[in-house]
Coordinates of C-alpha atoms (C1' of nucleotides) in Angstrom, one line a residue:
Chain V
M1 CA -110.6 -8.0 67.3
K2 CA -109.7 -9.0 70.8
K3 CA -106.2 -9.8 71.7
S4 CA -106.1 -13.6 72.0
K5 CA -103.0 -14.8 73.8
L6 CA -102.8 -18.5 74.9
P7 CA -103.4 -19.0 78.7
S8 CA -100.4 -19.1 81.0
P9 CA -99.3 -22.5 82.4
R10 CA -100.5 -21.5 85.8
V11 CA -103.9 -20.7 84.5
Q12 CA -104.0 -23.8 82.4
R13 CA -103.1 -25.9 85.5
N14 CA -105.8 -24.3 87.6
R15 CA -108.3 -24.9 84.8
E16 CA -107.3 -28.5 84.5
V17 CA -107.6 -29.1 88.3
A18 CA -111.0 -27.5 88.4
T19 CA -112.2 -29.4 85.3
Q20 CA -111.2 -32.7 86.7
S21 CA -112.7 -31.9 90.0
I22 CA -116.0 -31.2 88.3
L23 CA -115.9 -34.5 86.4
N24 CA -115.3 -36.3 89.6
A25 CA -118.2 -34.6 91.3
A26 CA -120.4 -35.4 88.3
R27 CA -119.4 -39.1 88.4
A28 CA -120.2 -39.2 92.1
I29 CA -123.6 -37.8 91.5
M30 CA -124.2 -40.2 88.7
R31 CA -123.2 -43.1 90.9
E32 CA -125.3 -42.0 93.8
E33 CA -128.4 -40.8 92.1
G34 CA -128.4 -42.2 88.7
V35 CA -126.7 -41.2 85.4
A36 CA -129.6 -39.1 84.2
A37 CA -130.0 -37.4 87.6
L38 CA -127.0 -35.2 87.0
S39 CA -128.1 -31.6 87.1
M40 CA -126.1 -28.4 86.7
Q41 CA -127.5 -27.1 89.9
G42 CA -126.8 -30.2 91.9
L43 CA -123.3 -30.4 90.5
A44 CA -122.7 -26.7 91.4
R45 CA -124.0 -27.3 94.9
R46 CA -121.6 -30.1 95.4
M47 CA -118.8 -27.9 94.1
D48 CA -119.8 -25.0 96.3
M49 CA -120.5 -22.9 93.3
R50 CA -123.4 -21.4 91.4
A51 CA -124.6 -23.3 88.3
P52 CA -123.5 -20.7 85.7
S53 CA -120.0 -20.9 86.9
L54 CA -119.8 -24.4 85.5
Y55 CA -120.1 -23.0 82.0
N56 CA -116.6 -21.7 82.2
Y57 CA -115.4 -25.2 82.0
F58 CA -118.0 -27.0 79.9
S59 CA -120.3 -25.3 77.4
S60 CA -123.2 -27.5 78.3
K61 CA -124.4 -30.5 80.3
A62 CA -124.1 -32.5 77.2
E63 CA -120.4 -31.7 77.0
I64 CA -119.9 -33.1 80.5
Y65 CA -121.6 -36.3 79.4
D66 CA -119.6 -36.4 76.2
T67 CA -116.3 -36.0 78.0
L68 CA -117.2 -38.8 80.4
F69 CA -118.3 -40.9 77.4
R70 CA -114.7 -40.6 76.0
L71 CA -113.3 -41.3 79.5
G72 CA -115.4 -44.4 79.7
F73 CA -114.2 -45.9 76.5
T74 CA -110.6 -45.0 77.3
L75 CA -110.9 -46.7 80.8
F76 CA -112.6 -49.7 79.2
D77 CA -109.9 -50.2 76.8
A78 CA -107.2 -49.9 79.5
H79 CA -109.3 -52.3 81.7
I80 CA -109.4 -55.1 79.1
R81 CA -105.7 -54.5 78.1
E82 CA -104.7 -54.9 81.7
L83 CA -106.6 -58.1 82.2
M84 CA -105.3 -59.4 78.9
K85 CA -101.8 -59.4 80.2
T86 CA -102.6 -62.3 82.4
S87 CA -104.0 -64.3 79.5
A88 CA -102.8 -67.8 78.9
G89 CA -104.2 -68.6 75.6
L90 CA -107.4 -68.4 73.6
R91 CA -109.7 -69.9 76.1
D92 CA -108.5 -67.4 78.7
E93 CA -109.0 -64.6 76.2
L94 CA -112.7 -65.4 75.8
R95 CA -113.2 -65.5 79.5
I96 CA -111.4 -62.2 80.0
N97 CA -113.5 -60.5 77.5
I98 CA -116.8 -61.5 79.1
E99 CA -115.6 -61.2 82.7
G100 CA -113.8 -57.9 81.9
Y101 CA -116.9 -56.5 80.3
M102 CA -118.9 -57.2 83.5
S103 CA -116.2 -56.2 85.9
F104 CA -115.8 -52.9 84.2
A105 CA -119.6 -52.4 84.5
L106 CA -119.5 -53.1 88.2
E107 CA -116.4 -51.0 88.9
N108 CA -117.6 -48.0 86.9
P109 CA -121.4 -48.3 86.8
D110 CA -121.7 -44.6 85.9
L111 CA -119.4 -44.8 82.8
Y112 CA -120.8 -48.2 81.8
Q113 CA -124.3 -47.0 81.6
L114 CA -123.2 -43.8 79.8
C115 CA -121.1 -45.8 77.2
F116 CA -123.1 -49.0 76.8
E117 CA -126.7 -48.1 77.5
R118 CA -128.8 -45.1 76.8
P119 CA -129.7 -43.6 80.2
V120 CA -129.8 -40.0 79.3
P121 CA -132.7 -38.7 77.2
G122 CA -131.3 -36.2 74.8
F123 CA -127.7 -37.2 75.0
V124 CA -126.0 -38.2 71.7
P125 CA -122.2 -38.7 71.7
S126 CA -120.4 -36.2 69.4
K127 CA -118.8 -37.3 66.1
E128 CA -115.3 -37.5 67.7
S129 CA -116.5 -39.4 70.7
L130 CA -118.3 -41.9 68.6
A131 CA -115.2 -42.3 66.4
L132 CA -113.1 -43.0 69.5
S133 CA -115.5 -45.7 70.7
F134 CA -115.7 -47.4 67.3
G135 CA -112.0 -47.4 67.1
I136 CA -111.7 -49.2 70.4
L137 CA -114.4 -51.7 69.5
D138 CA -112.8 -52.3 66.2
Q139 CA -109.7 -53.6 67.8
S140 CA -111.7 -56.6 69.0
Y141 CA -112.6 -57.4 65.4
Q142 CA -108.9 -57.1 64.4
R143 CA -108.1 -59.7 67.0
A144 CA -110.9 -62.0 66.1
A145 CA -109.5 -62.5 62.6
Q146 CA -106.6 -64.4 64.1
F147 CA -108.7 -65.8 66.8
K148 CA -110.9 -67.6 64.3
K149 CA -108.0 -69.4 62.6
Q150 CA -107.3 -71.4 65.7
L151 CA -111.0 -72.4 66.2
N152 CA -112.9 -75.2 64.7
T153 CA -116.0 -73.4 63.5
K154 CA -117.9 -72.3 60.4
L155 CA -118.6 -68.9 61.9
T156 CA -116.8 -65.8 60.6
G157 CA -114.6 -63.7 62.8
Q158 CA -117.2 -61.0 63.0
Q159 CA -119.9 -63.5 64.0
I160 CA -117.8 -64.8 66.8
V161 CA -117.1 -61.3 68.2
D162 CA -120.8 -60.2 67.8
T163 CA -122.0 -63.3 69.5
V164 CA -119.6 -62.8 72.4
I165 CA -120.4 -59.1 72.7
A166 CA -124.2 -59.9 72.8
I167 CA -123.7 -62.5 75.4
A168 CA -121.4 -60.3 77.5
H169 CA -123.8 -57.5 77.2
G170 CA -126.8 -59.6 78.0
L171 CA -125.3 -61.2 81.1
T172 CA -124.1 -57.8 82.3
A173 CA -127.3 -55.9 81.8
M174 CA -129.3 -58.6 83.6
H175 CA -126.7 -58.8 86.3
L176 CA -126.8 -55.0 86.8
S177 CA -130.5 -54.7 86.9
N178 CA -130.9 -57.7 89.3
E179 CA -128.0 -58.0 91.6
P180 CA -125.6 -55.1 91.0
H181 CA -124.2 -55.6 94.5
L182 CA -122.8 -58.9 93.7
P183 CA -119.3 -59.3 92.2
V184 CA -118.4 -60.9 88.9
G185 CA -119.0 -64.7 89.1
Q186 CA -121.8 -64.5 91.7
G187 CA -125.6 -64.3 91.5
R188 CA -128.1 -65.6 89.1
F189 CA -126.4 -64.1 86.1
G190 CA -122.9 -63.4 87.3
S191 CA -122.5 -67.2 87.9
L192 CA -123.5 -68.0 84.3
I193 CA -120.2 -66.9 82.9
P194 CA -118.6 -70.3 83.2
V195 CA -121.7 -71.8 81.8
V196 CA -121.7 -69.7 78.6
L197 CA -118.0 -70.1 78.3
S198 CA -118.3 -73.9 78.3
I199 CA -121.2 -73.7 75.9
L200 CA -119.1 -71.6 73.5
E201 CA -116.1 -73.8 73.9
Q202 CA -118.2 -76.8 73.0
A203 CA -119.5 -75.1 70.0
M204 CA -116.2 -73.7 68.8
P205 CA -113.6 -76.0 70.0
I206 CA -109.9 -75.0 69.9
K207 CA -108.1 -76.9 67.1
G208 CA -105.9 -79.7 68.3
E209 CA -107.4 -79.9 71.8
S210 CA -109.2 -82.9 73.1
K211 CA -113.0 -82.9 72.6
Chain L
M1 CA -168.1 -35.2 103.7
K2 CA -168.8 -35.0 100.1
K3 CA -171.5 -37.3 98.5
S4 CA -169.5 -39.9 96.6
K5 CA -171.5 -41.7 94.1
L6 CA -169.9 -44.0 91.7
P7 CA -169.7 -42.6 88.2
S8 CA -172.5 -43.5 85.7
P9 CA -171.7 -45.9 82.8
R10 CA -171.8 -43.2 80.3
V11 CA -169.2 -41.0 82.2
Q12 CA -167.1 -44.2 82.8
R13 CA -167.1 -44.9 79.1
N14 CA -166.1 -41.4 78.2
R15 CA -163.3 -41.5 80.6
E16 CA -162.1 -44.8 79.3
V17 CA -162.1 -43.5 75.7
A18 CA -160.2 -40.4 76.7
T19 CA -157.7 -42.4 78.8
Q20 CA -157.0 -44.8 75.9
S21 CA -156.5 -41.9 73.6
I22 CA -154.1 -40.2 75.9
L23 CA -152.1 -43.5 76.2
N24 CA -152.0 -43.9 72.5
A25 CA -150.7 -40.3 72.0
A26 CA -148.1 -40.9 74.7
R27 CA -146.9 -44.0 72.9
A28 CA -146.7 -42.1 69.6
I29 CA -144.6 -39.4 71.1
M30 CA -142.4 -42.0 72.8
R31 CA -141.9 -43.8 69.4
E32 CA -141.2 -40.6 67.5
E33 CA -139.0 -38.7 70.0
G34 CA -137.8 -41.3 72.5
V35 CA -139.3 -42.8 75.5
A36 CA -137.9 -40.1 77.9
A37 CA -139.0 -37.3 75.6
L38 CA -142.6 -37.6 76.8
S39 CA -143.7 -34.3 78.3
M40 CA -147.1 -33.4 79.7
Q41 CA -147.1 -30.2 77.6
G42 CA -146.2 -32.1 74.4
L43 CA -148.8 -34.7 75.2
A44 CA -151.4 -32.1 75.9
R45 CA -150.5 -30.3 72.6
R46 CA -151.0 -33.5 70.6
M47 CA -154.4 -34.0 72.4
D48 CA -155.5 -30.3 71.8
M49 CA -155.6 -29.7 75.5
R50 CA -153.8 -27.9 78.2
A51 CA -151.3 -29.9 80.3
P52 CA -153.3 -29.7 83.6
S53 CA -156.3 -31.3 82.0
L54 CA -154.3 -34.5 81.8
Y55 CA -154.2 -34.7 85.5
N56 CA -157.9 -35.6 85.3
Y57 CA -156.9 -38.9 83.9
F58 CA -153.5 -39.6 85.4
S59 CA -152.3 -38.3 88.7
S60 CA -148.8 -37.7 87.3
K61 CA -146.5 -38.5 84.4
A62 CA -145.1 -41.4 86.3
E63 CA -148.6 -42.9 86.4
I64 CA -148.7 -42.8 82.6
Y65 CA -145.4 -44.6 82.4
D66 CA -146.5 -47.1 85.0
T67 CA -149.8 -47.9 83.0
L68 CA -147.7 -48.4 79.9
F69 CA -145.3 -50.6 81.8
R70 CA -148.1 -52.9 82.7
L71 CA -149.5 -52.7 79.1
G72 CA -146.1 -53.7 77.9
F73 CA -145.8 -56.9 80.0
T74 CA -149.3 -57.8 79.2
L75 CA -148.7 -57.4 75.5
F76 CA -145.4 -59.2 75.7
D77 CA -147.1 -62.1 77.4
A78 CA -149.8 -62.2 74.7
H79 CA -147.1 -61.9 72.0
I80 CA -145.2 -64.9 73.2
R81 CA -148.3 -67.0 73.8
E82 CA -149.5 -66.3 70.4
L83 CA -146.2 -67.4 68.8
M84 CA -146.1 -70.5 71.0
K85 CA -149.3 -71.7 69.4
T86 CA -147.3 -72.5 66.3
S87 CA -144.6 -74.4 68.2
A88 CA -143.7 -77.9 67.0
G89 CA -141.6 -79.1 69.9
L90 CA -138.8 -78.1 72.2
R91 CA -136.4 -76.8 69.6
D92 CA -139.1 -74.5 68.2
E93 CA -139.9 -73.2 71.7
L94 CA -136.4 -72.1 72.2
R95 CA -136.4 -70.3 68.8
I96 CA -139.8 -68.7 69.5
N97 CA -138.6 -67.3 72.8
I98 CA -135.6 -65.6 71.4
E99 CA -137.3 -64.5 68.2
G100 CA -140.3 -63.4 70.1
Y101 CA -138.3 -61.3 72.5
M102 CA -136.7 -59.5 69.6
S103 CA -139.8 -59.2 67.5
F104 CA -141.7 -57.7 70.4
A105 CA -139.0 -55.1 70.8
L106 CA -139.1 -54.2 67.1
E107 CA -142.9 -54.0 67.0
N108 CA -143.2 -52.1 70.3
P109 CA -139.9 -50.3 70.7
D110 CA -141.7 -47.8 73.1
L111 CA -143.0 -50.5 75.4
Y112 CA -139.9 -52.6 75.1
Q113 CA -137.6 -49.9 76.3
L114 CA -139.9 -49.0 79.2
C115 CA -140.2 -52.6 80.3
F116 CA -136.8 -54.0 79.7
E117 CA -134.4 -51.1 79.8
R118 CA -134.2 -48.0 81.9
P119 CA -134.8 -45.1 79.6
V120 CA -136.6 -42.8 82.0
P121 CA -134.7 -41.1 84.8
G122 CA -136.8 -41.1 87.9
F123 CA -139.3 -43.7 86.9
V124 CA -139.6 -46.8 89.1
P125 CA -142.5 -49.1 88.4
S126 CA -145.0 -49.4 91.2
K127 CA -145.3 -52.4 93.5
E128 CA -148.3 -53.8 91.6
S129 CA -146.7 -53.3 88.2
L130 CA -143.5 -55.1 89.3
A131 CA -145.6 -57.9 90.7
L132 CA -147.3 -58.2 87.4
S133 CA -144.0 -58.3 85.5
F134 CA -142.5 -60.9 87.8
G135 CA -145.6 -63.0 87.5
I136 CA -145.3 -63.1 83.8
L137 CA -141.6 -63.8 83.8
D138 CA -142.1 -66.6 86.3
Q139 CA -144.2 -68.5 83.9
S140 CA -141.0 -69.0 81.9
Y141 CA -139.4 -70.6 84.9
Q142 CA -142.4 -72.9 85.4
R143 CA -142.1 -74.1 81.9
A144 CA -138.3 -74.6 82.2
A145 CA -138.8 -77.2 84.8
Q146 CA -140.5 -79.6 82.3
F147 CA -138.2 -78.2 79.5
K148 CA -135.2 -79.5 81.4
K149 CA -136.3 -83.1 81.7
Q150 CA -136.2 -83.6 78.0
L151 CA -132.7 -82.0 77.6
N152 CA -129.4 -83.7 78.0
T153 CA -127.7 -81.2 80.3
K154 CA -126.3 -80.7 83.8
L155 CA -127.8 -77.2 83.9
T156 CA -130.7 -76.4 86.2
G157 CA -134.0 -75.2 84.7
Q158 CA -133.3 -71.7 86.1
Q159 CA -129.9 -71.7 84.6
I160 CA -131.3 -72.6 81.2
V161 CA -133.9 -69.9 81.3
D162 CA -131.5 -67.2 82.6
T163 CA -129.0 -68.0 80.0
V164 CA -131.7 -67.9 77.3
I165 CA -133.0 -64.6 78.6
A166 CA -129.5 -63.0 78.7
I167 CA -128.8 -64.1 75.2
A168 CA -132.1 -62.9 73.9
H169 CA -131.7 -59.6 75.7
G170 CA -128.1 -59.1 74.5
L171 CA -128.9 -59.8 70.9
T172 CA -132.0 -57.5 71.0
A173 CA -130.1 -54.7 72.7
M174 CA -127.4 -54.7 70.2
H175 CA -129.8 -55.1 67.3
L176 CA -131.9 -52.1 68.6
S177 CA -128.9 -49.9 69.0
N178 CA -127.3 -50.7 65.8
E179 CA -129.9 -51.7 63.1
P180 CA -133.4 -51.0 64.5
H181 CA -134.8 -50.6 61.0
L182 CA -134.0 -54.3 60.1
P183 CA -136.5 -57.1 60.9
V184 CA -135.8 -60.1 63.1
G185 CA -133.4 -62.4 61.4
Q186 CA -131.5 -59.7 59.5
G187 CA -128.5 -57.5 60.2
R188 CA -125.3 -58.1 62.2
F189 CA -127.1 -59.2 65.3
G190 CA -130.5 -60.2 64.1
S191 CA -128.9 -62.8 61.9
L192 CA -127.2 -64.3 64.9
I193 CA -130.3 -66.0 66.2
P194 CA -129.9 -69.2 64.2
V195 CA -126.2 -69.1 65.3
V196 CA -126.9 -69.0 69.0
L197 CA -129.8 -71.5 68.6
S198 CA -127.5 -74.0 67.1
I199 CA -124.8 -73.3 69.7
L200 CA -127.4 -73.9 72.4
E201 CA -128.8 -77.0 70.8
Q202 CA -125.3 -78.4 70.6
A203 CA -124.7 -77.8 74.3
M204 CA -128.1 -79.0 75.4
P205 CA -129.2 -81.7 72.9
I206 CA -132.7 -83.0 73.1
K207 CA -132.8 -86.5 74.5
G208 CA -133.3 -89.2 72.0
E209 CA -132.3 -87.1 68.9
S210 CA -129.2 -87.8 66.8
K211 CA -126.1 -86.0 67.8
Chain W
dC1 C1' -186.7 -29.6 77.6
dT2 C1' -184.8 -27.2 81.4
dA3 C1' -182.6 -26.8 86.2
dT4 C1' -179.2 -29.1 88.9
dA5 C1' -175.3 -31.8 89.8
dT6 C1' -171.2 -33.6 88.2
dT7 C1' -167.3 -34.0 85.4
dT8 C1' -163.9 -31.9 82.6
dA9 C1' -161.0 -28.3 81.0
dC10 C1' -159.2 -24.0 81.8
dT11 C1' -156.2 -20.0 83.7
dA12 C1' -153.0 -18.7 87.1
dA13 C1' -149.4 -19.7 90.1
dT14 C1' -145.2 -22.4 92.2
dA15 C1' -141.0 -24.7 91.9
dT16 C1' -137.0 -26.5 89.5
dA17 C1' -134.2 -27.0 85.5
dA18 C1' -130.5 -25.4 81.5
dT19 C1' -128.7 -21.7 79.7
dT20 C1' -127.2 -16.7 78.5
dA21 C1' -125.8 -11.8 79.5
dG22 C1' -123.4 -8.7 81.8
dA23 C1' -121.4 -7.0 86.2
dA24 C1' -118.4 -7.9 90.2
dA25 C1' -114.7 -10.3 92.4
dA26 C1' -110.5 -12.7 92.3
dA27 C1' -106.3 -14.0 90.5
dA28 C1' -102.3 -13.4 87.6
dC29 C1' -98.9 -10.6 85.5
dT30 C1' -95.9 -6.5 84.8
Chain J
dA1 C1' -99.3 -1.4 93.1
dG2 C1' -101.8 -1.1 88.9
dT3 C1' -103.6 -3.4 85.0
dT4 C1' -105.3 -7.2 82.5
dT5 C1' -107.2 -11.7 82.4
dT6 C1' -110.0 -15.2 84.4
dT7 C1' -113.4 -16.7 87.3
dT8 C1' -117.7 -16.3 89.7
dC9 C1' -121.7 -14.2 90.6
dT10 C1' -126.7 -12.2 90.1
dA11 C1' -130.5 -11.5 87.1
dA12 C1' -133.2 -12.9 83.4
dT13 C1' -135.2 -16.3 79.9
dT14 C1' -137.4 -20.4 78.6
dA15 C1' -139.2 -24.9 79.5
dT16 C1' -140.8 -28.3 82.7
dA17 C1' -144.3 -30.9 86.3
dT18 C1' -147.6 -30.0 89.3
dT19 C1' -151.5 -27.7 92.2
dA20 C1' -155.4 -24.6 93.3
dG21 C1' -159.3 -22.7 92.2
dT22 C1' -162.6 -21.3 88.5
dA23 C1' -165.3 -21.6 84.2
dA24 C1' -167.2 -24.5 80.8
dA25 C1' -169.3 -28.6 79.3
dT26 C1' -171.8 -32.5 80.0
dA27 C1' -175.0 -35.7 82.1
dT28 C1' -179.0 -36.6 84.9
dA29 C1' -183.6 -35.8 87.1
dG30 C1' -187.8 -33.8 86.9

DNA sequence: CTATATTTACTAATATAATTAGAAAAAACT
DNA sequence: AGTTTTTTCTAATTATATTAGTAAATATAG
């Protein structure tokens, strides 16, 4: 048996700094050359290291992706929560969900693709990472239950959320693959957000508002 | 200079047969192990060949993907056209476009991903292949011009088509990543097709029909 | 049906990638 | 300053796409 002491604070801090630095470099590569273009060699090159040294911080390339997957969902959650603070009612909340989905994708294209598309061949998120992502998405369903009570519709809460997710995802995917340089609200698909919002509001009017 | 005669019909036919056989094997691999899991070695193994022999038929792996990209759009076009034959009016046409998009994805998951998602790292379709795909998609816009005249809406023809495309894509993407085993019309997202159709019809009623 | 030309498939080799093992260097601690 | 721990390195393994050049197979001409 080896003696296994826990690492000193100083060592821990150094590790933490190095680890973050590697993740940032990985994200930069993913943004510049595509999510799947990340290579241990290229990453090491950018860090002024040799590839095997990276294995001191991550046990594999998949673990780097997995860590960024978790970061993506954490940041997505924070992004939506932040925007929600400005909400003035149900109507706003719907808009924020769709715009927030797209703006997150535009601001973090690397994490967006990793979390919401399947850009990396062999990569499957770990059990724990998937649990985290489901937990975050589940919150939307929680909210939808209340949501629904104030709307005039036959749809269930889950149907409403799923429809909104599908629309937000569809608009975002098309926007990203056609006009990724344009901000939310602009371009062929970006400008459709108000359109789909008005369509949704017409189909599910808020109780007690004028038709 | 080498003498360059054109190949005899017999040679041409043999080449054609072998080429098709390679493409079918490639599609089988893509379906079984993922679009990006295609490797020249694996493909050769399935063909009982060595990898370099494949280069007699395709100049690179990218050319195999590119050929299948064109095949995908050609089959997609045929798929929609076939379904359209059964159309009984505008309302049906809308349904067929969305259901057809999803059923094509379910019946040809390999080609769907290759054509409508970005599952292969370095792969970018060639100029000609992109031209083909745009040509096919443009037909939708052509049709939408007439489409629009019969609808009671302020939206432009392009806005209508883009909205429908985004919704079809969103529902399909979510369906494929959640319940790819269920047929069109079933599952959390598959069953939302009637829902979005009724929402769209409510927002863009057909002129002269009862509200 | 056989000799020749052509086409196809092969082996060998190059280059790049992820990953592991084990030694050397650097840093931290006493 | 000497010892231990941590980090980084070089070297090696396996798998990949692709190229060059040769052998095998096939098609055609007489």
